[in-house]
XYZ file of C-alpha atoms in Angstrom:
489
model
C -43.883 -13.070 83.487
C -43.565 -12.987 79.705
C -41.946 -10.294 77.551
C -41.958 -8.461 74.219
C -38.819 -7.279 72.434
C -38.384 -4.369 70.040
C -35.100 -3.554 68.294
C -34.401 -0.339 66.391
C -31.621 0.386 63.900
C -31.059 4.104 63.460
C -28.529 6.320 61.767
C -25.710 5.486 64.173
C -26.896 2.972 66.743
C -29.207 0.078 67.504
C -31.396 0.178 70.598
C -33.291 -2.761 72.071
C -36.189 -2.379 74.510
C -37.776 -5.174 76.537
C -41.254 -4.738 78.028
C -43.507 -7.069 79.972
C -47.059 -7.856 78.949
C -48.343 -5.065 81.211
C -46.417 -2.496 79.194
C -43.655 -1.884 81.747
C -40.150 -1.287 80.406
C -37.896 -3.945 81.930
C -34.560 -3.090 80.308
C -32.962 -1.462 77.287
C -29.546 -1.485 75.663
C -27.786 0.481 72.931
C -24.944 -0.453 70.599
C -23.364 2.138 68.296
C -22.044 1.488 64.781
C -20.523 3.800 62.186
C -22.074 5.536 59.228
C -19.560 5.605 56.396
C -18.720 8.484 54.032
C -16.391 6.861 51.475
C -16.618 9.670 48.903
C -18.148 13.111 48.628
C -21.973 12.960 48.916
C -21.850 9.247 49.782
C -23.508 7.898 52.920
C -23.352 4.149 53.540
C -23.509 1.489 56.236
C -21.950 -1.952 56.411
C -24.702 -4.590 56.888
C -22.249 -6.653 58.923
C -22.316 -3.832 61.491
C -26.108 -4.191 61.739
C -25.825 -7.905 62.442
C -23.012 -7.377 64.925
C -25.092 -4.765 66.762
C -28.114 -7.079 66.746
C -26.191 -9.946 68.319
C -24.485 -7.732 70.901
C -27.737 -5.983 71.796
C -29.743 -9.176 72.287
C -27.114 -10.819 74.462
C -26.591 -7.681 76.544
C -30.304 -7.090 77.023
C -30.998 -10.664 78.104
C -28.058 -10.533 80.490
C -29.022 -7.140 81.880
C -32.675 -8.106 82.459
C -31.889 -11.554 83.867
C -34.768 -13.166 81.983
C -34.848 -16.436 80.087
C -34.778 -15.876 76.328
C -37.592 -18.437 76.050
C -39.854 -16.021 77.968
C -39.768 -13.537 75.075
C -43.115 -14.048 73.345
C -42.261 -12.209 70.131
C -40.000 -9.539 68.677
C -40.159 -6.881 65.979
C -37.476 -4.826 64.266
C -37.580 -1.323 62.814
C -34.982 0.771 61.029
C -34.331 3.993 59.168
C -36.708 4.252 56.227
C -35.650 3.190 52.713
C -31.989 2.496 53.386
C -31.457 -0.206 50.772
C -29.076 -3.106 50.194
C -28.552 -5.118 47.003
C -27.831 -8.846 47.300
C -26.885 -11.604 44.873
C -28.811 -14.769 44.041
C -27.698 -16.317 47.351
C -28.933 -13.291 49.368
C -25.335 -12.169 50.014
C -24.681 -8.395 50.076
C -22.868 -7.101 47.004
C -21.799 -3.778 48.552
C -22.504 -1.554 51.522
C -26.076 -0.390 52.080
C -26.960 3.036 50.685
C -28.333 5.220 53.469
C -31.353 7.371 52.702
C -29.301 10.554 53.237
C -26.883 9.649 50.413
C -26.941 12.446 47.794
C -24.945 10.932 44.925
C -28.120 10.485 42.865
C -28.754 14.222 42.385
C -28.445 14.087 38.591
C -30.677 11.027 38.416
C -33.303 12.690 40.613
C -33.182 15.834 38.475
C -33.719 13.774 35.320
C -36.635 11.891 36.879
C -38.304 15.160 37.875
C -37.915 16.554 34.401
C -38.962 13.477 32.428
C -41.392 11.621 34.716
C -42.059 13.971 37.616
C -45.846 14.155 37.357
C -46.317 10.401 36.976
C -43.984 9.624 39.869
C -45.619 12.195 42.158
C -49.096 10.864 41.404
C -48.122 7.309 42.281
C -45.650 7.804 45.115
C -46.992 11.074 46.633
C -43.403 12.322 46.570
C -41.199 14.430 44.326
C -38.069 12.718 42.985
C -35.121 13.535 45.212
C -31.923 11.878 46.343
C -33.494 10.328 49.463
C -35.635 7.841 47.533
C -34.589 4.376 46.374
C -35.615 4.878 42.729
C -33.001 7.527 41.839
C -30.431 5.787 44.043
C -30.884 2.559 42.074
C -30.486 4.440 38.790
C -27.238 5.877 40.161
C -26.083 2.344 41.004
C -26.955 1.108 37.518
C -25.032 3.952 35.880
C -22.009 4.064 38.183
C -21.540 0.496 39.416
C -22.894 -1.637 36.548
C -20.929 -4.701 37.627
C -22.735 -4.626 40.981
C -26.100 -3.788 39.459
C -26.048 -6.695 36.993
C -25.326 -9.172 39.784
C -28.170 -7.861 41.944
C -31.070 -10.257 42.387
C -32.722 -9.075 45.602
C -33.242 -5.618 47.060
C -33.576 -5.398 50.830
C -34.448 -2.503 53.084
C -32.451 -2.308 56.292
C -34.801 -3.894 58.833
C -35.833 -6.537 56.302
C -32.248 -7.712 55.835
C -31.740 -7.918 59.597
C -35.001 -9.812 59.979
C -33.976 -12.119 57.100
C -30.863 -12.960 59.106
C -33.117 -14.021 61.985
C -35.722 -15.949 59.980
C -34.607 -16.578 56.415
C -37.825 -14.912 55.187
C -37.689 -12.214 52.468
C -40.482 -9.634 52.832
C -41.298 -6.034 53.720
C -44.281 -3.957 54.851
C -46.336 -1.435 52.898
C -45.168 1.550 54.989
C -41.545 0.802 54.133
C -42.528 0.301 50.496
C -44.141 3.751 50.394
C -40.689 5.256 50.878
C -39.030 3.509 47.948
C -40.598 5.475 45.055
C -41.152 2.061 43.458
C -44.592 1.633 45.026
C -48.059 2.716 43.887
C -49.436 4.334 47.043
C -52.996 4.474 45.701
C -53.209 0.818 44.681
C -50.798 -0.400 47.386
C -48.511 -2.529 45.233
C -45.113 -2.471 43.563
C -45.421 -0.511 40.332
C -43.967 -2.092 37.199
C -43.467 1.229 35.393
C -41.616 2.798 38.317
C -39.465 -0.319 38.673
C -38.739 -0.214 34.942
C -37.358 3.298 35.350
C -34.784 1.830 37.732
C -34.099 -1.079 35.393
C -35.326 -3.704 37.823
C -38.055 -6.330 37.891
C -40.657 -6.348 40.651
C -39.505 -9.881 41.527
C -36.303 -8.366 42.923
C -38.357 -6.589 45.579
C -39.677 -8.243 48.737
C -43.278 -9.484 48.969
C -45.412 -7.011 50.911
C -47.131 -7.975 54.157
C -48.772 -6.085 57.014
C -46.425 -4.625 59.680
C -48.268 -6.726 62.291
C -47.877 -10.031 60.470
C -45.861 -12.840 62.060
C -43.520 -13.639 59.162
C -41.339 -16.355 60.673
C -39.407 -17.612 63.671
C -35.853 -17.263 64.934
C -33.744 -19.968 63.348
C -31.424 -22.218 65.319
C -28.351 -20.560 63.777
C -29.597 -17.062 64.618
C -30.491 -18.209 68.123
C -26.951 -19.404 68.750
C -25.479 -16.081 67.603
C -27.954 -13.727 69.290
C -28.889 -15.552 72.475
C -32.556 -15.507 71.482
C -34.579 -18.685 71.735
C -35.025 -20.651 68.526
C -38.638 -20.583 67.420
C -39.401 -17.111 68.836
C -42.050 -15.470 66.592
C -40.724 -12.550 64.546
C -43.052 -9.756 63.407
C -42.570 -7.911 60.128
C -42.251 -4.514 61.805
C -41.913 -1.192 60.007
C -39.916 2.021 59.819
C -38.320 3.818 62.738
C -40.378 6.980 62.285
C -43.780 5.329 62.415
C -42.622 3.284 65.409
C -41.489 6.462 67.199
C -44.781 8.164 66.417
C -46.591 5.091 67.745
C -44.412 4.857 70.868
C -45.098 8.518 71.644
C -48.821 7.791 71.851
C -49.742 9.745 68.705
C -52.569 7.565 67.400
C -55.392 10.104 67.036
C -56.126 12.678 64.359
C -54.499 16.013 65.223
C -51.737 14.538 67.377
C -48.339 16.002 66.480
C -44.771 14.882 67.133
C -41.477 16.784 66.992
C -38.559 14.448 66.411
C -34.981 15.165 67.468
C -33.078 12.159 66.171
C -30.506 11.568 63.420
C -33.001 13.404 61.248
C -35.607 15.805 62.577
C -39.287 15.653 61.715
C -42.571 17.288 62.585
C -45.427 14.875 61.878
C -49.179 15.371 62.149
C -51.646 12.494 62.413
C -54.298 12.809 59.697
C -56.993 10.764 58.002
C -55.484 11.230 54.553
C -52.136 11.847 52.885
C -51.104 15.382 51.930
C -49.053 14.971 48.744
C -46.644 17.905 48.591
C -43.099 18.322 47.278
C -41.849 19.264 50.760
C -43.734 16.709 52.867
C -43.150 13.016 53.419
C -46.335 10.916 53.488
C -46.616 7.503 55.111
C -49.411 5.330 56.449
C -49.732 4.934 60.206
C -49.768 1.698 62.193
C -53.229 2.738 63.420
C -55.608 1.721 60.651
C -56.990 4.485 58.435
C -54.488 7.131 59.554
C -51.454 8.797 57.977
C -48.622 10.871 59.401
C -47.507 13.414 56.793
C -44.593 15.465 57.989
C -41.644 17.687 57.313
C -38.035 16.573 57.376
C -34.778 18.132 58.578
C -31.991 15.947 57.231
C -29.305 16.491 59.870
C -30.792 17.016 63.312
C -29.049 15.065 66.068
C -26.660 14.037 63.291
C -25.396 17.633 63.336
C -24.679 17.512 67.060
C -23.034 14.106 66.783
C -20.893 15.348 63.880
C -19.867 18.350 65.972
C -19.024 16.167 68.985
C -17.110 13.599 66.936
C -15.189 16.236 64.977
C -14.289 18.647 67.754
C -14.501 16.393 70.819
C -16.256 16.579 74.155
C -19.139 14.906 75.921
C -22.743 15.978 75.437
C -23.287 16.985 79.079
C -20.147 19.089 79.086
C -21.067 20.693 75.764
C -24.632 21.393 76.899
C -23.467 22.994 80.131
C -21.153 25.404 78.310
C -23.767 26.225 75.659
C -26.342 27.045 78.310
C -24.214 30.038 79.366
C -24.436 31.630 75.910
C -27.316 33.969 75.084
C -29.864 33.381 72.331
C -28.411 34.236 68.945
C -24.858 33.286 69.973
C -23.701 36.885 69.588
C -24.228 36.758 65.831
C -22.898 33.244 65.135
C -25.364 31.174 63.056
C -25.128 27.531 61.988
C -27.046 25.980 59.087
C -27.362 22.182 59.598
C -27.237 21.242 55.913
C -24.541 18.575 56.265
C -26.225 16.358 53.663
C -28.372 18.937 51.891
C -31.841 19.755 53.189
C -35.422 18.621 52.688
C -38.259 20.824 54.010
C -38.766 23.450 52.715
C -35.999 23.415 50.087
C -35.613 19.865 48.749
C -32.060 20.865 47.867
C -29.320 18.216 48.152
C -26.647 20.779 47.234
C -27.054 22.904 50.357
C -24.059 22.716 52.698
C -23.633 23.244 56.398
C -22.092 26.532 57.462
C -21.060 28.739 60.359
C -21.496 32.412 59.529
C -20.865 35.586 61.478
C -17.712 34.259 63.158
C -15.849 36.771 65.337
C -12.654 36.578 67.354
C -14.777 36.867 70.493
C -16.640 33.613 69.803
C -15.724 30.649 71.998
C -16.239 26.933 71.666
C -19.420 27.324 73.713
C -20.765 29.755 71.109
C -20.179 27.216 68.347
C -21.854 24.483 70.404
C -24.949 26.541 71.036
C -25.009 27.650 67.391
C -25.280 24.007 66.301
C -28.231 23.427 68.630
C -29.914 26.660 67.571
C -29.290 25.942 63.891
C -31.273 22.715 64.128
C -34.037 24.618 65.947
C -34.210 27.116 63.069
C -34.362 24.295 60.539
C -37.294 22.781 62.429
C -38.935 26.228 62.589
C -38.510 26.491 58.820
C -40.346 23.151 58.599
C -43.102 24.174 61.014
C -43.844 27.396 59.177
C -44.170 25.490 55.925
C -46.468 22.954 57.578
C -48.603 25.807 58.918
C -48.920 27.264 55.424
C -50.745 24.098 54.326
C -53.440 24.578 56.994
C -53.172 21.041 58.336
C -54.846 21.159 61.778
C -52.977 19.839 64.786
C -53.017 20.068 68.585
C -51.309 22.877 70.502
C -49.141 20.472 72.505
C -46.693 18.225 70.642
C -44.901 15.116 71.848
C -41.120 15.401 71.647
C -39.488 12.175 70.439
C -35.982 10.983 69.658
C -32.717 10.920 71.585
C -32.277 14.694 71.349
C -35.299 15.260 73.592
C -33.418 13.885 76.604
C -31.475 17.119 77.041
C -33.425 19.832 78.832
C -31.415 22.579 77.129
C -32.119 21.513 73.563
C -35.734 20.593 74.257
C -36.287 24.030 75.772
C -34.666 25.692 72.752
C -36.927 23.807 70.366
C -40.054 24.649 72.377
C -39.111 28.338 72.456
C -38.122 28.496 68.793
C -41.270 26.726 67.575
C -43.498 28.471 70.087
C -45.265 25.271 71.118
C -45.354 23.120 74.249
C -43.472 19.818 74.123
C -44.441 16.899 76.313
C -42.212 13.896 76.863
C -42.935 10.283 77.677
C -41.032 7.630 79.590
C -39.714 6.373 76.265
C -40.593 7.375 72.740
C -37.885 5.225 71.228
C -38.918 3.347 68.128
C -37.745 0.117 69.756
C -40.561 0.557 72.286
C -42.977 0.992 69.390
C -41.698 -2.248 67.881
C -42.169 -4.081 71.181
C -45.724 -2.705 71.338
C -46.305 -3.825 67.743
C -45.111 -7.329 68.628
C -47.695 -7.334 71.412
C -50.478 -6.404 68.991
C -49.389 -9.118 66.578
C -49.707 -11.925 69.125
C -52.801 -10.588 70.877
C -51.278 -9.173 74.066
C -52.724 -5.785 73.081
C -56.036 -5.400 71.296
C -54.954 -2.651 68.887
C -52.724 0.424 68.616
C -54.773 2.533 71.030
C -54.891 -0.254 73.607
C -51.103 -0.617 73.370
C -50.670 3.131 73.869
C -52.970 3.144 76.881
C -50.970 0.370 78.567
C -47.419 1.288 77.526
C -47.086 5.052 77.056
C -46.513 7.169 80.169
C -46.116 10.964 80.068
C -43.240 12.293 82.181
C -42.918 16.042 81.642
C -44.015 19.053 79.612
C -41.960 22.059 78.468
C -43.754 25.319 77.756
C -42.320 28.008 75.475
C -41.143 31.334 76.865
C -42.818 34.042 74.697
C -39.872 36.416 75.119
C -37.452 33.764 73.929
C -39.743 32.879 71.037
C -39.600 36.478 69.852
C -35.791 36.528 70.114
C -35.461 33.314 68.119
C -37.784 34.643 65.416
C -35.557 37.700 64.934
C -32.443 35.538 64.524
C -34.434 33.263 62.214
C -34.893 36.180 59.813
C -31.099 36.339 59.436
C -30.944 32.538 59.166
C -33.293 32.684 56.159
C -31.389 35.522 54.483
C -28.117 33.611 54.808
C -29.726 30.531 53.249
C -31.048 32.599 50.368
C -27.623 34.146 49.774
C -25.600 30.929 49.903
C -27.948 28.510 48.112
C -27.078 29.761 44.585
C -23.366 29.422 45.360
C -23.741 25.769 46.346
C -25.542 25.007 43.086
C -22.484 26.188 41.173
C -20.178 23.625 42.779
């Protein structure tokens, strides 16, 4: 039997998934690494942690599965979209990578909106905000000029990891669409947008198709990872498109609800929907797009809560399940790093409001879970206002979908059914993509047919939906009251 390997790098962990050529999952493994917050509004990752997680994951997965590394036909890597890393002339990192949730570039984004907003929106389909590489690079130029002047190459996360494996510098067009340095209509790096950042297009990676075989595992990388030298490496793409793909959403009208580090509701369409509150990317399936909303801190909120106040997820879930909807007046807003849909406001802050002496730890736990549900409802209602058609049953994706409690909350709050699959992890999508690249699967739909297996479906309780909607009214009023205060800080 031969195998396909996909490796994902998310906001706080790397997951590797191994499948056979029939689409069966053989083994998976996860390695966590930290996200760093060195100063206020900063969000960074150490690229050495990525490489360490890669090596540990590959060795563990091969050991766990008991296969020969030479039986892996190909591998692909995905990662969080437009997390960038600047390197010197020798491809050595000059500083930590800037994560896409970093909000230090607020002033730069504001200036871009005011001075070049229309031009940027027309080319990139997106409104300047702190999540995009363009304003983040301007921040780097203005605040760390000694680093900026030494920069010769700009990597995105998965591309740096793949460079470690192959020595090949490149990226894919879906990743490029998230940089705000790319002309989405003409599908190329844009010289004028790059000039705004003070960079030359030659600093950016050549663009290839996500399915392209871009190189092979080098001998050095093989020794450090346990992979076989010469294994074909696929370009790959972003974690979100790989999750969407792994969920089986490859037809117009399919919809996904993502509970991961960030939360997203994405609809499969035949065209982009440029809007200041939507994120537009091409799909792996040719001719399709997956415009969607974005909640910045989804599972990241729950992880922050766990890491800050302690406990294990199962224990926390069990206690929260005993608390009634609305948490007896306690409401959490998950704006730990600002918020995207429908506010595009990096200054928003997380908050607990309505605290009483009668509230217990379980109340606070449930409030965090409900707060994310309200943020996703905020996103859904905005999506509905644009009249983009989608199916009545969504596929739930991301690590947060594993918990029955939270998945049920989200289904009730949104008022839609959520189906789950055996695995919707983006690493599965990358393994499927590797199979397409080398001809194991004919195309995206063939890969879905052979690899994606539905496991369950959660239907909303209409009574609960009504209760959540009433609390949501208070959630919105609290946002409206606090937002002006945060802008004054």
